[in-house]
Amino acid sequence: MSLVKWGFIGLILLPFAEVATFAAVVIAVGWLWTFCLFLATTVLGLALLRRSGRRDIDRIRDAWRRDGLRAVHLDGPGIGPMLGGILLVFPGFITDVLGLLLLVPAIRRRLRARFARARDEQRQRSNTAVVDLTSKEWHQVSDKPLK
């Protein structure tokens, strides 16, 4: 299955997984600590977004104008930390863990390499649809409809 299909399935299943994770954390540490942790990750995400804020958005916009889609990668100008902050603001502990992971530069580099490898494999698979034939291996087909 393609990466897009897996991403779509993940987005559909994410709310159910978040509720189950929230319940597991409540069972493990109690309601009060779960609520405090939930609130702390949201505040951390908001602080990260505020810190990166306009400066990183301007850098991303400039990189987009200069390089187009090639400029968008996790090691780019503030995209990884900004995405991490957004994930921390989203409610749920799974998105919080993903957001915290995006704050680690080594993990961002590893994810970037993995996405680049997947993109290259996809390009190789799409290029196999071209078939080169010699002049002896093909013939002209009439445009007249068959009866």
CSV table of N, CA and C in Angstrom, one decimal:
chain,number,residue,atom,x,y,z
A,1,MET,N,0.8,-1.2,0.0
A,1,MET,CA,0.0,0.0,0.0
A,1,MET,C,0.9,1.2,0.0
A,2,SER,N,0.4,2.3,-0.6
A,2,SER,CA,1.2,3.5,-0.7
A,2,SER,C,1.2,4.3,0.6
A,3,LEU,N,2.2,5.2,0.7
A,3,LEU,CA,2.4,6.0,2.0
A,3,LEU,C,1.1,6.8,2.2
A,4,VAL,N,0.5,7.3,1.2
A,4,VAL,CA,-0.7,8.1,1.3
A,4,VAL,C,-1.8,7.3,1.9
A,5,LYS,N,-2.0,6.1,1.5
A,5,LYS,CA,-3.1,5.3,2.0
A,5,LYS,C,-2.8,4.9,3.5
A,6,TRP,N,-1.6,4.6,3.8
A,6,TRP,CA,-1.3,4.3,5.2
A,6,TRP,C,-1.5,5.6,6.1
A,7,GLY,N,-1.1,6.7,5.6
A,7,GLY,CA,-1.3,8.0,6.3
A,7,GLY,C,-2.8,8.2,6.5
A,8,PHE,N,-3.6,8.0,5.5
A,8,PHE,CA,-5.1,8.2,5.6
A,8,PHE,C,-5.7,7.2,6.7
A,9,ILE,N,-5.3,6.0,6.6
A,9,ILE,CA,-5.7,5.0,7.6
A,9,ILE,C,-5.3,5.4,9.0
A,10,GLY,N,-4.1,5.9,9.1
A,10,GLY,CA,-3.6,6.3,10.4
A,10,GLY,C,-4.4,7.5,11.0
A,11,LEU,N,-4.7,8.5,10.1
A,11,LEU,CA,-5.5,9.6,10.5
A,11,LEU,C,-6.9,9.2,11.0
A,12,ILE,N,-7.5,8.2,10.4
A,12,ILE,CA,-8.8,7.7,10.8
A,12,ILE,C,-8.7,7.0,12.1
A,13,LEU,N,-7.7,6.2,12.3
A,13,LEU,CA,-7.5,5.4,13.5
A,13,LEU,C,-7.0,6.2,14.7
A,14,LEU,N,-6.3,7.4,14.4
A,14,LEU,CA,-5.7,8.2,15.5
A,14,LEU,C,-6.6,8.5,16.6
A,15,PRO,N,-7.8,9.0,16.4
A,15,PRO,CA,-8.6,9.4,17.6
A,15,PRO,C,-8.9,8.2,18.5
A,16,PHE,N,-9.2,7.0,17.9
A,16,PHE,CA,-9.4,5.9,18.8
A,16,PHE,C,-8.2,5.5,19.6
A,17,ALA,N,-7.0,5.6,18.9
A,17,ALA,CA,-5.8,5.3,19.6
A,17,ALA,C,-5.5,6.3,20.7
A,18,GLU,N,-5.8,7.6,20.4
A,18,GLU,CA,-5.6,8.6,21.4
A,18,GLU,C,-6.5,8.4,22.7
A,19,VAL,N,-7.7,8.0,22.5
A,19,VAL,CA,-8.6,7.8,23.6
A,19,VAL,C,-8.1,6.6,24.4
A,20,ALA,N,-7.7,5.5,23.7
A,20,ALA,CA,-7.2,4.4,24.5
A,20,ALA,C,-5.9,4.7,25.2
A,21,THR,N,-5.0,5.5,24.6
A,21,THR,CA,-3.8,5.9,25.3
A,21,THR,C,-4.1,6.8,26.5
A,22,PHE,N,-5.1,7.7,26.3
A,22,PHE,CA,-5.5,8.6,27.5
A,22,PHE,C,-6.0,7.7,28.6
A,23,ALA,N,-6.8,6.7,28.3
A,23,ALA,CA,-7.4,5.9,29.4
A,23,ALA,C,-6.2,5.1,30.0
A,24,ALA,N,-5.3,4.6,29.3
A,24,ALA,CA,-4.1,3.9,29.9
A,24,ALA,C,-3.3,4.8,30.8
A,25,VAL,N,-3.1,6.0,30.4
A,25,VAL,CA,-2.3,6.9,31.2
A,25,VAL,C,-3.1,7.3,32.5
A,26,VAL,N,-4.4,7.4,32.4
A,26,VAL,CA,-5.3,7.7,33.6
A,26,VAL,C,-5.2,6.5,34.5
A,27,ILE,N,-5.2,5.3,34.0
A,27,ILE,CA,-5.1,4.1,34.9
A,27,ILE,C,-3.8,4.0,35.5
A,28,ALA,N,-2.7,4.4,34.8
A,28,ALA,CA,-1.3,4.3,35.3
A,28,ALA,C,-1.0,5.4,36.4
A,29,VAL,N,-1.4,6.6,36.1
A,29,VAL,CA,-1.0,7.7,37.0
A,29,VAL,C,-2.1,8.5,37.7
A,30,GLY,N,-3.4,8.3,37.3
A,30,GLY,CA,-4.5,8.9,37.9
A,30,GLY,C,-4.9,10.2,37.1
A,31,TRP,N,-6.2,10.6,37.4
A,31,TRP,CA,-6.8,11.7,36.6
A,31,TRP,C,-6.0,13.0,36.8
A,32,LEU,N,-5.6,13.4,38.0
A,32,LEU,CA,-4.9,14.7,38.2
A,32,LEU,C,-3.6,14.8,37.5
A,33,TRP,N,-2.8,13.8,37.6
A,33,TRP,CA,-1.5,13.8,36.9
A,33,TRP,C,-1.6,13.7,35.4
A,34,THR,N,-2.6,13.0,34.9
A,34,THR,CA,-2.9,12.9,33.5
A,34,THR,C,-3.3,14.3,33.0
A,35,PHE,N,-4.2,14.9,33.7
A,35,PHE,CA,-4.6,16.3,33.3
A,35,PHE,C,-3.4,17.3,33.3
A,36,CYS,N,-2.6,17.2,34.3
A,36,CYS,CA,-1.4,18.1,34.4
A,36,CYS,C,-0.5,17.8,33.2
A,37,LEU,N,-0.2,16.5,32.9
A,37,LEU,CA,0.7,16.2,31.8
A,37,LEU,C,0.1,16.7,30.5
A,38,PHE,N,-1.2,16.5,30.3
A,38,PHE,CA,-1.9,16.9,29.1
A,38,PHE,C,-1.8,18.4,29.0
A,39,LEU,N,-2.0,19.2,30.0
A,39,LEU,CA,-1.9,20.6,30.0
A,39,LEU,C,-0.5,21.1,29.8
A,40,ALA,N,0.5,20.4,30.4
A,40,ALA,CA,1.9,20.8,30.2
A,40,ALA,C,2.4,20.6,28.8
A,41,THR,N,2.0,19.5,28.1
A,41,THR,CA,2.4,19.4,26.7
A,41,THR,C,1.8,20.4,25.8
A,42,THR,N,0.5,20.8,26.1
A,42,THR,CA,-0.1,21.8,25.3
A,42,THR,C,0.6,23.2,25.5
A,43,VAL,N,1.0,23.5,26.7
A,43,VAL,CA,1.7,24.8,27.0
A,43,VAL,C,3.0,24.8,26.3
A,44,LEU,N,3.7,23.6,26.4
A,44,LEU,CA,5.0,23.5,25.7
A,44,LEU,C,4.9,23.7,24.2
A,45,GLY,N,3.9,23.1,23.6
A,45,GLY,CA,3.6,23.3,22.2
A,45,GLY,C,3.4,24.7,21.8
A,46,LEU,N,2.5,25.4,22.6
A,46,LEU,CA,2.2,26.8,22.4
A,46,LEU,C,3.5,27.7,22.5
A,47,ALA,N,4.3,27.4,23.5
A,47,ALA,CA,5.6,28.1,23.7
A,47,ALA,C,6.5,27.9,22.5
A,48,LEU,N,6.6,26.7,22.0
A,48,LEU,CA,7.4,26.4,20.8
A,48,LEU,C,6.9,27.2,19.6
A,49,LEU,N,5.6,27.2,19.4
A,49,LEU,CA,5.0,27.9,18.3
A,49,LEU,C,5.2,29.4,18.4
A,50,ARG,N,5.1,29.9,19.6
A,50,ARG,CA,5.3,31.3,19.8
A,50,ARG,C,6.7,31.7,19.6
A,51,ARG,N,7.7,30.9,20.0
A,51,ARG,CA,9.1,31.1,19.8
A,51,ARG,C,9.5,31.1,18.4
A,52,SER,N,9.0,30.1,17.7
A,52,SER,CA,9.4,30.0,16.3
A,52,SER,C,8.6,31.0,15.4
A,53,GLY,N,7.3,31.0,15.7
A,53,GLY,CA,6.4,32.0,15.1
A,53,GLY,C,6.7,32.6,13.8
A,54,ARG,N,6.7,33.9,13.7
A,54,ARG,CA,6.7,34.7,12.5
A,54,ARG,C,8.1,34.5,11.8
A,55,ARG,N,9.2,34.4,12.6
A,55,ARG,CA,10.5,34.3,12.0
A,55,ARG,C,10.6,33.0,11.2
A,56,ASP,N,10.2,31.9,11.7
A,56,ASP,CA,10.3,30.6,11.0
A,56,ASP,C,9.3,30.6,9.8
A,57,ILE,N,8.2,31.2,10.0
A,57,ILE,CA,7.2,31.2,8.9
A,57,ILE,C,7.8,32.0,7.7
A,58,ASP,N,8.4,33.1,8.0
A,58,ASP,CA,9.0,33.9,7.0
A,58,ASP,C,10.2,33.2,6.3
A,59,ARG,N,11.0,32.4,7.1
A,59,ARG,CA,12.1,31.6,6.5
A,59,ARG,C,11.5,30.5,5.6
A,60,ILE,N,10.4,29.9,6.0
A,60,ILE,CA,9.8,28.8,5.2
A,60,ILE,C,9.3,29.4,3.9
A,61,ARG,N,8.6,30.6,4.0
A,61,ARG,CA,8.0,31.2,2.8
A,61,ARG,C,9.1,31.6,1.9
A,62,ASP,N,10.3,32.1,2.4
A,62,ASP,CA,11.4,32.5,1.5
A,62,ASP,C,12.0,31.3,0.8
A,63,ALA,N,12.2,30.2,1.6
A,63,ALA,CA,12.7,28.9,1.0
A,63,ALA,C,11.8,28.4,0.0
A,64,TRP,N,10.5,28.5,0.2
A,64,TRP,CA,9.5,28.0,-0.7
A,64,TRP,C,9.6,28.8,-2.0
A,65,ARG,N,9.7,30.1,-1.9
A,65,ARG,CA,9.8,30.9,-3.1
A,65,ARG,C,11.1,30.6,-3.9
A,66,ARG,N,12.1,30.3,-3.2
A,66,ARG,CA,13.4,30.1,-3.8
A,66,ARG,C,13.5,28.7,-4.4
A,67,ASP,N,13.1,27.7,-3.6
A,67,ASP,CA,13.4,26.3,-4.0
A,67,ASP,C,12.1,25.5,-4.3
A,68,GLY,N,10.9,26.1,-4.1
A,68,GLY,CA,9.7,25.4,-4.4
A,68,GLY,C,9.5,24.2,-3.4
A,69,LEU,N,8.9,23.1,-3.9
A,69,LEU,CA,8.6,22.0,-3.0
A,69,LEU,C,9.9,21.3,-2.4
A,70,ARG,N,11.0,21.5,-3.1
A,70,ARG,CA,12.3,20.9,-2.5
A,70,ARG,C,12.6,21.6,-1.2
A,71,ALA,N,12.1,22.7,-0.9
A,71,ALA,CA,12.4,23.4,0.3
A,71,ALA,C,11.7,22.8,1.5
A,72,VAL,N,10.7,22.1,1.3
A,72,VAL,CA,9.9,21.5,2.4
A,72,VAL,C,10.5,20.2,2.8
A,73,HIS,N,11.2,20.2,3.9
A,73,HIS,CA,11.7,18.9,4.5
A,73,HIS,C,11.9,19.2,6.0
A,74,LEU,N,12.0,18.1,6.8
A,74,LEU,CA,12.0,18.3,8.2
A,74,LEU,C,13.2,19.0,8.8
A,75,ASP,N,14.3,19.0,8.0
A,75,ASP,CA,15.5,19.6,8.5
A,75,ASP,C,15.6,21.1,8.0
A,76,GLY,N,14.5,21.5,7.3
A,76,GLY,CA,14.5,22.8,6.7
A,76,GLY,C,14.4,23.9,7.7
A,77,PRO,N,14.1,25.1,7.3
A,77,PRO,CA,14.2,26.2,8.1
A,77,PRO,C,13.0,26.3,9.1
A,78,GLY,N,13.1,25.5,10.2
A,78,GLY,CA,12.1,25.6,11.3
A,78,GLY,C,10.9,24.7,11.1
A,79,ILE,N,10.9,23.9,10.0
A,79,ILE,CA,9.7,23.1,9.8
A,79,ILE,C,9.5,22.0,10.8
A,80,GLY,N,10.6,21.3,11.1
A,80,GLY,CA,10.5,20.2,12.1
A,80,GLY,C,10.0,20.7,13.4
A,81,PRO,N,10.7,21.7,14.1
A,81,PRO,CA,10.2,22.1,15.4
A,81,PRO,C,8.8,22.7,15.3
A,82,MET,N,8.5,23.4,14.2
A,82,MET,CA,7.2,24.0,14.1
A,82,MET,C,6.1,22.9,14.1
A,83,LEU,N,6.4,21.8,13.3
A,83,LEU,CA,5.4,20.7,13.2
A,83,LEU,C,5.4,20.0,14.6
A,84,GLY,N,6.5,19.9,15.3
A,84,GLY,CA,6.5,19.3,16.6
A,84,GLY,C,5.7,20.1,17.6
A,85,GLY,N,5.7,21.4,17.5
A,85,GLY,CA,4.9,22.3,18.3
A,85,GLY,C,3.4,22.1,18.0
A,86,ILE,N,3.1,22.0,16.8
A,86,ILE,CA,1.7,21.8,16.4
A,86,ILE,C,1.2,20.5,16.9
A,87,LEU,N,2.0,19.4,16.8
A,87,LEU,CA,1.6,18.1,17.3
A,87,LEU,C,1.5,18.1,18.9
A,88,LEU,N,2.3,18.9,19.5
A,88,LEU,CA,2.2,19.0,21.0
A,88,LEU,C,0.9,19.7,21.4
A,89,VAL,N,0.4,20.7,20.6
A,89,VAL,CA,-0.8,21.4,20.9
A,89,VAL,C,-2.0,20.5,20.7
A,90,PHE,N,-2.0,19.6,19.7
A,90,PHE,CA,-3.1,18.7,19.5
A,90,PHE,C,-3.4,17.9,20.7
A,91,PRO,N,-4.6,17.6,21.0
A,91,PRO,CA,-4.9,16.8,22.2
A,91,PRO,C,-4.6,15.4,22.0
A,92,GLY,N,-3.9,14.8,23.0
A,92,GLY,CA,-3.6,13.4,22.9
A,92,GLY,C,-2.1,13.1,23.2
A,93,PHE,N,-1.8,12.0,23.7
A,93,PHE,CA,-0.5,11.6,24.1
A,93,PHE,C,0.3,11.1,22.9
A,94,ILE,N,-0.3,10.4,22.0
A,94,ILE,CA,0.4,9.9,20.8
A,94,ILE,C,1.0,11.0,20.0
A,95,THR,N,0.2,12.1,19.7
A,95,THR,CA,0.6,13.2,19.0
A,95,THR,C,1.7,14.0,19.8
A,96,ASP,N,1.6,13.9,21.1
A,96,ASP,CA,2.6,14.6,22.0
A,96,ASP,C,4.0,13.9,21.8
A,97,VAL,N,3.9,12.6,21.8
A,97,VAL,CA,5.2,11.8,21.6
A,97,VAL,C,5.8,12.1,20.3
A,98,LEU,N,4.9,12.1,19.2
A,98,LEU,CA,5.5,12.4,17.9
A,98,LEU,C,6.0,13.8,17.8
A,99,GLY,N,5.3,14.8,18.5
A,99,GLY,CA,5.8,16.1,18.5
A,99,GLY,C,7.2,16.3,19.2
A,100,LEU,N,7.3,15.6,20.3
A,100,LEU,CA,8.6,15.6,21.1
A,100,LEU,C,9.7,15.0,20.2
A,101,LEU,N,9.4,13.9,19.5
A,101,LEU,CA,10.4,13.3,18.7
A,101,LEU,C,10.9,14.2,17.6
A,102,LEU,N,10.0,15.0,17.0
A,102,LEU,CA,10.3,16.0,16.0
A,102,LEU,C,11.2,17.1,16.5
A,103,LEU,N,11.3,17.2,17.8
A,103,LEU,CA,12.2,18.3,18.4
A,103,LEU,C,13.6,17.8,18.4
A,104,VAL,N,13.9,16.5,18.2
A,104,VAL,CA,15.2,16.0,18.3
A,104,VAL,C,15.8,16.0,16.9
A,105,PRO,N,16.9,16.8,16.7
A,105,PRO,CA,17.5,16.9,15.3
A,105,PRO,C,17.9,15.6,14.7
A,106,ALA,N,18.5,14.6,15.5
A,106,ALA,CA,18.9,13.4,14.9
A,106,ALA,C,17.7,12.6,14.3
A,107,ILE,N,16.6,12.6,15.0
A,107,ILE,CA,15.4,11.9,14.5
A,107,ILE,C,14.8,12.6,13.3
A,108,ARG,N,14.9,13.9,13.2
A,108,ARG,CA,14.4,14.6,12.0
A,108,ARG,C,15.3,14.2,10.8
A,109,ARG,N,16.6,14.2,11.0
A,109,ARG,CA,17.5,13.8,9.9
A,109,ARG,C,17.2,12.3,9.5
A,110,ARG,N,16.9,11.4,10.4
A,110,ARG,CA,16.6,10.1,10.1
A,110,ARG,C,15.3,10.0,9.3
A,111,LEU,N,14.3,10.7,9.7
A,111,LEU,CA,13.0,10.7,9.0
A,111,LEU,C,13.2,11.3,7.6
A,112,ARG,N,13.9,12.4,7.5
A,112,ARG,CA,14.2,13.0,6.2
A,112,ARG,C,14.8,12.0,5.3
A,113,ALA,N,15.8,11.2,5.8
A,113,ALA,CA,16.5,10.2,4.9
A,113,ALA,C,15.5,9.1,4.5
A,114,ARG,N,14.6,8.7,5.5
A,114,ARG,CA,13.6,7.7,5.1
A,114,ARG,C,12.6,8.1,4.1
A,115,PHE,N,12.2,9.4,4.2
A,115,PHE,CA,11.2,9.9,3.2
A,115,PHE,C,11.9,10.1,1.9
A,116,ALA,N,13.1,10.5,1.9
A,116,ALA,CA,13.9,10.6,0.6
A,116,ALA,C,14.0,9.3,-0.1
A,117,ARG,N,14.3,8.2,0.7
A,117,ARG,CA,14.5,6.9,0.2
A,117,ARG,C,13.1,6.4,-0.4
A,118,ALA,N,12.0,6.6,0.3
A,118,ALA,CA,10.7,6.2,-0.1
A,118,ALA,C,10.4,7.0,-1.4
A,119,ARG,N,10.7,8.3,-1.5
A,119,ARG,CA,10.4,9.0,-2.7
A,119,ARG,C,11.2,8.5,-3.9
A,120,ASP,N,12.5,8.2,-3.7
A,120,ASP,CA,13.3,7.6,-4.7
A,120,ASP,C,12.8,6.3,-5.2
A,121,GLU,N,12.4,5.4,-4.3
A,121,GLU,CA,11.8,4.1,-4.7
A,121,GLU,C,10.5,4.3,-5.5
A,122,GLN,N,9.7,5.3,-5.1
A,122,GLN,CA,8.5,5.5,-5.8
A,122,GLN,C,8.8,6.0,-7.2
A,123,ARG,N,9.7,6.8,-7.4
A,123,ARG,CA,10.1,7.3,-8.7
A,123,ARG,C,10.6,6.2,-9.5
A,124,GLN,N,11.4,5.2,-9.0
A,124,GLN,CA,11.9,4.1,-9.7
A,124,GLN,C,10.8,3.2,-10.2
A,125,ARG,N,9.8,3.0,-9.3
A,125,ARG,CA,8.6,2.2,-9.6
A,125,ARG,C,7.8,2.8,-10.7
A,126,SER,N,7.7,4.1,-10.7
A,126,SER,CA,6.8,4.8,-11.7
A,126,SER,C,7.6,4.9,-13.0
A,127,ASN,N,8.9,4.8,-13.1
A,127,ASN,CA,9.6,4.8,-14.3
A,127,ASN,C,9.6,3.5,-15.0
A,128,THR,N,9.2,2.4,-14.4
A,128,THR,CA,9.2,1.1,-15.0
A,128,THR,C,8.0,0.9,-16.0
A,129,ALA,N,7.1,1.9,-16.0
A,129,ALA,CA,6.0,1.8,-16.9
A,129,ALA,C,6.4,2.1,-18.4
A,130,VAL,N,7.5,2.7,-18.6
A,130,VAL,CA,8.0,3.0,-19.9
A,130,VAL,C,8.7,1.7,-20.5
A,131,VAL,N,8.2,1.4,-21.7
A,131,VAL,CA,8.8,0.2,-22.4
A,131,VAL,C,9.5,0.7,-23.7
A,132,ASP,N,10.7,0.4,-23.8
A,132,ASP,CA,11.5,0.8,-25.0
A,132,ASP,C,11.4,-0.4,-26.0
A,133,LEU,N,11.0,-0.1,-27.2
A,133,LEU,CA,10.9,-1.2,-28.2
A,133,LEU,C,11.8,-0.8,-29.4
A,134,THR,N,12.3,-1.8,-30.0
A,134,THR,CA,13.1,-1.5,-31.2
A,134,THR,C,12.1,-1.5,-32.4
A,135,SER,N,12.5,-1.0,-33.5
A,135,SER,CA,11.6,-0.9,-34.7
A,135,SER,C,11.1,-2.2,-35.1
A,136,LYS,N,11.7,-3.3,-34.8
A,136,LYS,CA,11.2,-4.7,-35.2
A,136,LYS,C,10.2,-5.2,-34.2
A,137,GLU,N,10.1,-4.6,-33.0
A,137,GLU,CA,9.2,-5.1,-32.0
A,137,GLU,C,7.8,-4.4,-32.0
A,138,TRP,N,7.6,-3.5,-32.8
A,138,TRP,CA,6.3,-2.8,-32.8
A,138,TRP,C,5.8,-2.7,-34.3
A,139,HIS,N,4.5,-2.4,-34.4
A,139,HIS,CA,3.9,-2.2,-35.7
A,139,HIS,C,2.8,-1.2,-35.6
A,140,GLN,N,2.4,-0.6,-36.7
A,140,GLN,CA,1.4,0.5,-36.7
A,140,GLN,C,0.0,-0.2,-36.6
A,141,VAL,N,-0.9,0.4,-35.8
A,141,VAL,CA,-2.2,-0.1,-35.7
A,141,VAL,C,-3.2,0.9,-36.4
A,142,SER,N,-4.1,0.3,-37.1
A,142,SER,CA,-5.0,1.2,-37.9
A,142,SER,C,-6.0,1.9,-36.9
A,143,ASP,N,-6.3,3.1,-37.3
A,143,ASP,CA,-7.3,3.9,-36.5
A,143,ASP,C,-8.7,3.6,-36.8
A,144,LYS,N,-9.0,2.7,-37.8
A,144,LYS,CA,-10.4,2.3,-38.1
A,144,LYS,C,-10.9,1.4,-37.0
A,145,PRO,N,-12.2,1.7,-36.7
A,145,PRO,CA,-12.8,0.8,-35.6
A,145,PRO,C,-13.0,-0.6,-36.1
A,146,LEU,N,-12.9,-1.6,-35.2
A,146,LEU,CA,-13.1,-3.0,-35.6
A,146,LEU,C,-14.5,-3.3,-35.7
A,147,LYS,N,-14.9,-4.1,-36.7
A,147,LYS,CA,-16.3,-4.5,-36.9
A,147,LYS,C,-16.6,-5.9,-36.5
